[in-house]
Amino acid sequence: AQSVTQPDIHITVSEGASLELRCNYSYGATPYLFWYVQSPGQGLQLLLKYFSGDTLVQGIKGFEAEFKRSQSSFNLRKPSVHWSDAAEYFCAVGVTAGGSYIPTFGRGTSLIVHP
Amino acid sequence: EAGVAQSPRYKIIEKRQSVAFWCNPISGHATLYWYQQILGQGPKLLIQFQNNGVVDDSQLPKDRFSAERLKGVDSTLKIQPAKLEDSAVYLCASSTLAGAYNEQFFGPGTRLTVL
């Protein structure tokens, strides 16, 4: 079965600093990979996704992520963080098994932004 | 375009009581998902519908949880009887079709507290 690991429970950065959130997955083949953001009291919003092709994917709100097959990683990055980026970030993998699409989420990383 | 609607937003019950959650997906979306998000964890898929048929319910605790999607639009998720460990946020999501290529749009969730 597939699994997702987000090793950092909390990340604190200063506004304007760069950001990298880590995500590692376990699956026998290349899964579909996603990053979502969840603001307090709201549902999840898709930031970006990787299916195939170029391993550097661009998303909304200035985020990007790089797929590294050799490291089974899909880390999320942003060059300059804004206070409004403070939220919970989830990495997810999607696998099709038995005709069903099953998404599996990591436990999330909470981003704290200092002024 | 209206988003995914869920009600109630909050619910507090005592253990062994019953509870039901309602979800209205985005108009025209054939696929509907219910997730359970326990505090400090990522969302866990409970059940997936395609129109009014169940695509996957392998992670649904069927001894106490049930869900239906009559007429392929609105859906209800029921817990009977509730246990303390059911305290969580229940998220509903919808997409045009099933599969990783179709973005899931999430509702704000229903926060359930079981005392």
Tab-separated table of C-alpha atoms in Angstrom:
chain	number	residue	atom	x	y	z
A	1	ALA	CA	0.000	0.000	0.000
A	2	GLN	CA	1.104	3.526	-0.627
A	3	SER	CA	2.124	5.904	2.152
A	4	VAL	CA	3.140	9.527	2.532
A	5	THR	CA	5.545	10.985	5.062
A	6	GLN	CA	5.762	14.640	5.959
A	7	PRO	CA	8.605	14.687	8.488
A	8	ASP	CA	8.068	18.216	9.750
A	9	ILE	CA	5.020	18.844	11.940
A	10	HIS	CA	5.726	22.574	12.183
A	11	ILE	CA	7.862	24.933	10.126
A	12	THR	CA	8.497	28.533	11.155
A	13	VAL	CA	9.812	31.091	8.682
A	14	SER	CA	10.079	34.842	8.545
A	15	GLU	CA	8.031	36.750	6.020
A	16	GLY	CA	10.058	37.144	2.844
A	17	ALA	CA	12.209	34.092	3.522
A	18	SER	CA	12.253	31.039	1.298
A	19	LEU	CA	10.326	27.902	2.165
A	20	GLU	CA	10.715	24.191	1.561
A	21	LEU	CA	8.264	21.604	2.872
A	22	ARG	CA	9.320	17.999	2.635
A	23	CYS	CA	7.306	15.058	1.386
A	24	ASN	CA	8.379	11.468	0.854
A	25	TYR	CA	6.205	8.732	-0.520
A	26	SER	CA	6.280	4.979	-0.677
A	27	TYR	CA	4.851	3.214	-3.697
A	28	GLY	CA	6.066	0.646	-6.171
A	29	ALA	CA	5.666	2.866	-9.189
A	30	THR	CA	5.391	6.583	-9.797
A	31	PRO	CA	2.144	7.740	-8.242
A	32	TYR	CA	0.198	10.860	-8.903
A	33	LEU	CA	1.455	13.504	-6.454
A	34	PHE	CA	-0.316	16.509	-5.007
A	35	TRP	CA	0.120	19.371	-2.585
A	36	TYR	CA	-2.883	20.921	-0.850
A	37	VAL	CA	-3.238	23.891	1.492
A	38	GLN	CA	-5.802	24.139	4.283
A	39	SER	CA	-6.529	27.420	6.018
A	40	PRO	CA	-8.242	27.345	9.427
A	41	GLY	CA	-11.900	26.392	9.189
A	42	GLN	CA	-11.699	25.764	5.473
A	43	GLY	CA	-11.451	22.827	3.168
A	44	LEU	CA	-8.375	21.821	1.238
A	45	GLN	CA	-7.303	23.675	-1.889
A	46	LEU	CA	-5.105	22.131	-4.552
A	47	LEU	CA	-1.779	23.949	-4.987
A	48	LEU	CA	-0.214	21.775	-7.661
A	49	LYS	CA	0.035	18.241	-8.986
A	50	TYR	CA	2.484	15.977	-10.782
A	51	PHE	CA	1.498	13.183	-13.113
A	52	SER	CA	4.419	12.819	-15.521
A	53	GLY	CA	6.850	14.806	-17.639
A	54	ASP	CA	8.756	17.807	-16.345
A	55	THR	CA	9.733	17.072	-12.759
A	56	LEU	CA	9.450	20.719	-11.699
A	57	VAL	CA	5.825	21.754	-11.516
A	58	GLN	CA	4.414	25.195	-10.971
A	59	GLY	CA	1.304	25.812	-8.937
A	60	ILE	CA	-0.867	28.604	-7.686
A	61	LYS	CA	0.170	31.315	-5.239
A	62	GLY	CA	3.806	31.177	-6.368
A	63	PHE	CA	4.442	27.616	-5.192
A	64	GLU	CA	6.435	24.990	-7.038
A	65	ALA	CA	7.396	21.401	-6.327
A	66	GLU	CA	10.067	19.081	-7.628
A	67	PHE	CA	9.620	15.353	-8.116
A	68	LYS	CA	12.776	13.329	-7.460
A	69	ARG	CA	12.279	9.678	-8.280
A	70	SER	CA	15.607	8.585	-6.792
A	71	GLN	CA	14.650	10.060	-3.427
A	72	SER	CA	10.905	9.288	-3.614
A	73	SER	CA	10.345	12.918	-2.755
A	74	PHE	CA	8.042	15.708	-3.847
A	75	ASN	CA	9.105	18.782	-1.898
A	76	LEU	CA	7.169	22.029	-2.014
A	77	ARG	CA	8.995	25.342	-2.345
A	78	LYS	CA	8.321	29.048	-2.424
A	79	PRO	CA	11.046	31.669	-2.888
A	80	SER	CA	9.451	34.349	-0.697
A	81	VAL	CA	6.791	33.601	1.896
A	82	HIS	CA	3.921	35.987	2.638
A	83	TRP	CA	2.084	36.179	5.962
A	84	SER	CA	-1.033	34.880	4.200
A	85	ASP	CA	0.767	31.605	3.461
A	86	ALA	CA	0.402	30.561	7.102
A	87	ALA	CA	-1.706	27.408	6.929
A	88	GLU	CA	-1.562	23.609	7.008
A	89	TYR	CA	0.021	21.929	3.998
A	90	PHE	CA	-0.706	18.367	2.941
A	91	CYS	CA	1.141	16.169	0.507
A	92	ALA	CA	-0.877	13.406	-1.106
A	93	VAL	CA	-0.396	10.492	-3.452
A	94	GLY	CA	-3.026	9.042	-5.702
A	95	VAL	CA	-3.051	5.445	-6.776
A	96	THR	CA	-5.485	3.579	-8.960
A	97	ALA	CA	-6.106	0.110	-7.629
A	98	GLY	CA	-8.766	-2.310	-8.748
A	99	GLY	CA	-10.340	0.376	-10.877
A	100	SER	CA	-10.677	2.806	-7.963
A	101	TYR	CA	-8.707	5.983	-7.440
A	102	ILE	CA	-7.494	6.090	-3.830
A	103	PRO	CA	-5.826	9.268	-2.559
A	104	THR	CA	-3.634	9.017	0.550
A	105	PHE	CA	-2.624	12.098	2.509
A	106	GLY	CA	0.330	12.840	4.746
A	107	ARG	CA	-0.297	14.131	8.260
A	108	GLY	CA	0.429	17.710	7.253
A	109	THR	CA	2.952	20.429	8.030
A	110	SER	CA	1.852	23.558	9.829
A	111	LEU	CA	3.510	26.693	8.451
A	112	ILE	CA	3.983	29.603	10.830
A	113	VAL	CA	5.059	32.926	9.349
A	114	HIS	CA	6.735	35.550	11.536
A	115	PRO	CA	6.526	39.207	10.519
B	1	GLU	CA	-19.847	28.919	-9.230
B	2	ALA	CA	-20.960	27.742	-5.806
B	3	GLY	CA	-18.568	25.483	-3.944
B	4	VAL	CA	-19.163	22.288	-2.020
B	5	ALA	CA	-21.633	22.890	0.800
B	6	GLN	CA	-21.684	20.965	4.056
B	7	SER	CA	-23.885	21.102	7.112
B	8	PRO	CA	-23.846	21.335	9.986
B	9	ARG	CA	-20.470	23.024	10.480
B	10	TYR	CA	-20.214	21.845	14.077
B	11	LYS	CA	-21.838	19.032	16.022
B	12	ILE	CA	-21.412	17.877	19.593
B	13	ILE	CA	-22.946	14.582	20.693
B	14	GLU	CA	-22.488	12.008	23.401
B	15	LYS	CA	-21.078	8.575	22.684
B	16	ARG	CA	-23.579	6.017	21.484
B	17	GLN	CA	-25.736	8.717	19.922
B	18	SER	CA	-26.348	8.944	16.184
B	19	VAL	CA	-25.340	11.778	13.878
B	20	ALA	CA	-25.709	12.630	10.216
B	21	PHE	CA	-23.799	14.980	7.957
B	22	TRP	CA	-24.993	16.438	4.686
B	23	CYS	CA	-23.037	17.388	1.571
B	24	ASN	CA	-24.121	19.189	-1.584
B	25	PRO	CA	-21.432	18.917	-4.273
B	26	ILE	CA	-20.680	21.346	-7.046
B	27	SER	CA	-23.371	21.190	-9.690
B	28	GLY	CA	-22.555	18.678	-12.392
B	29	HIS	CA	-19.881	16.848	-10.426
B	30	ALA	CA	-20.418	13.119	-10.766
B	31	THR	CA	-17.905	12.005	-8.155
B	32	LEU	CA	-18.278	12.636	-4.441
B	33	TYR	CA	-15.846	11.769	-1.653
B	34	TRP	CA	-16.184	11.651	2.121
B	35	TYR	CA	-13.036	11.999	4.230
B	36	GLN	CA	-12.358	11.768	7.956
B	37	GLN	CA	-9.677	14.123	9.294
B	38	ILE	CA	-8.633	13.406	12.863
B	39	LEU	CA	-6.782	16.201	14.654
B	40	GLY	CA	-3.096	16.148	13.726
B	41	GLN	CA	-3.603	13.822	10.769
B	42	GLY	CA	-4.290	14.142	7.097
B	43	PRO	CA	-7.679	13.361	5.574
B	44	LYS	CA	-8.519	9.680	5.223
B	45	LEU	CA	-10.844	8.604	2.442
B	46	LEU	CA	-13.960	6.864	3.768
B	47	ILE	CA	-16.121	6.398	0.702
B	48	GLN	CA	-16.275	7.446	-2.929
B	49	PHE	CA	-19.393	7.708	-5.092
B	50	GLN	CA	-19.730	7.919	-8.838
B	51	ASN	CA	-23.205	9.337	-9.420
B	52	ASN	CA	-25.309	7.296	-6.974
B	53	GLY	CA	-23.121	4.194	-6.987
B	54	VAL	CA	-20.326	3.356	-4.557
B	55	VAL	CA	-16.901	3.177	-6.225
B	56	ASP	CA	-14.888	2.437	-3.105
B	57	ASP	CA	-15.781	2.041	0.555
B	58	SER	CA	-12.876	-0.115	1.656
B	59	GLN	CA	-11.928	2.254	4.494
B	60	LEU	CA	-15.435	2.861	5.781
B	61	PRO	CA	-16.128	1.237	9.191
B	62	LYS	CA	-19.323	-0.358	8.024
B	63	ASP	CA	-20.422	-1.559	11.449
B	64	ARG	CA	-21.238	2.028	12.429
B	65	PHE	CA	-20.795	4.252	9.388
B	66	SER	CA	-23.114	4.438	6.401
B	67	ALA	CA	-23.426	6.791	3.473
B	68	GLU	CA	-25.785	7.282	0.608
B	69	ARG	CA	-26.088	9.488	-2.405
B	70	LEU	CA	-29.636	9.341	-3.615
B	71	LYS	CA	-30.282	10.667	-7.120
B	72	GLY	CA	-26.554	11.171	-7.591
B	73	VAL	CA	-26.466	14.664	-6.108
B	74	ASP	CA	-26.578	15.290	-2.346
B	75	SER	CA	-25.034	12.833	0.047
B	76	THR	CA	-25.396	12.000	3.715
B	77	LEU	CA	-22.898	10.300	5.993
B	78	LYS	CA	-24.238	8.719	9.172
B	79	ILE	CA	-22.581	7.386	12.283
B	80	GLN	CA	-24.605	5.082	14.524
B	81	PRO	CA	-23.625	4.687	17.314
B	82	ALA	CA	-20.812	7.201	17.706
B	83	LYS	CA	-17.636	6.447	19.640
B	84	LEU	CA	-15.153	8.839	21.212
B	85	GLU	CA	-12.611	8.082	18.470
B	86	ASP	CA	-15.035	9.386	15.835
B	87	SER	CA	-14.262	12.940	16.933
B	88	ALA	CA	-12.870	14.498	13.763
B	89	VAL	CA	-13.601	16.844	10.893
B	90	TYR	CA	-15.611	15.185	8.133
B	91	LEU	CA	-14.787	16.594	4.738
B	92	CYS	CA	-16.780	16.230	1.577
B	93	ALA	CA	-15.210	16.739	-1.835
B	94	SER	CA	-16.445	16.488	-5.392
B	95	SER	CA	-14.951	16.266	-8.860
B	96	THR	CA	-16.298	16.115	-12.393
B	97	LEU	CA	-15.270	12.489	-12.716
B	98	ALA	CA	-13.317	9.957	-10.692
B	99	GLY	CA	-9.560	9.672	-11.024
B	100	ALA	CA	-6.430	11.651	-10.316
B	101	TYR	CA	-6.787	13.857	-13.391
B	102	ASN	CA	-9.933	15.445	-12.052
B	103	GLU	CA	-9.365	18.013	-9.348
B	104	GLN	CA	-11.209	17.492	-6.103
B	105	PHE	CA	-12.959	20.519	-4.612
B	106	PHE	CA	-13.403	20.379	-0.866
B	107	GLY	CA	-16.126	21.715	1.371
B	108	PRO	CA	-15.374	23.437	4.702
B	109	GLY	CA	-16.065	20.294	6.707
B	110	THR	CA	-18.178	19.342	9.700
B	111	ARG	CA	-16.368	19.257	13.034
B	112	LEU	CA	-17.744	16.433	15.192
B	113	THR	CA	-17.027	16.207	18.900
B	114	VAL	CA	-18.081	13.026	20.695
B	115	LEU	CA	-18.209	13.336	24.496
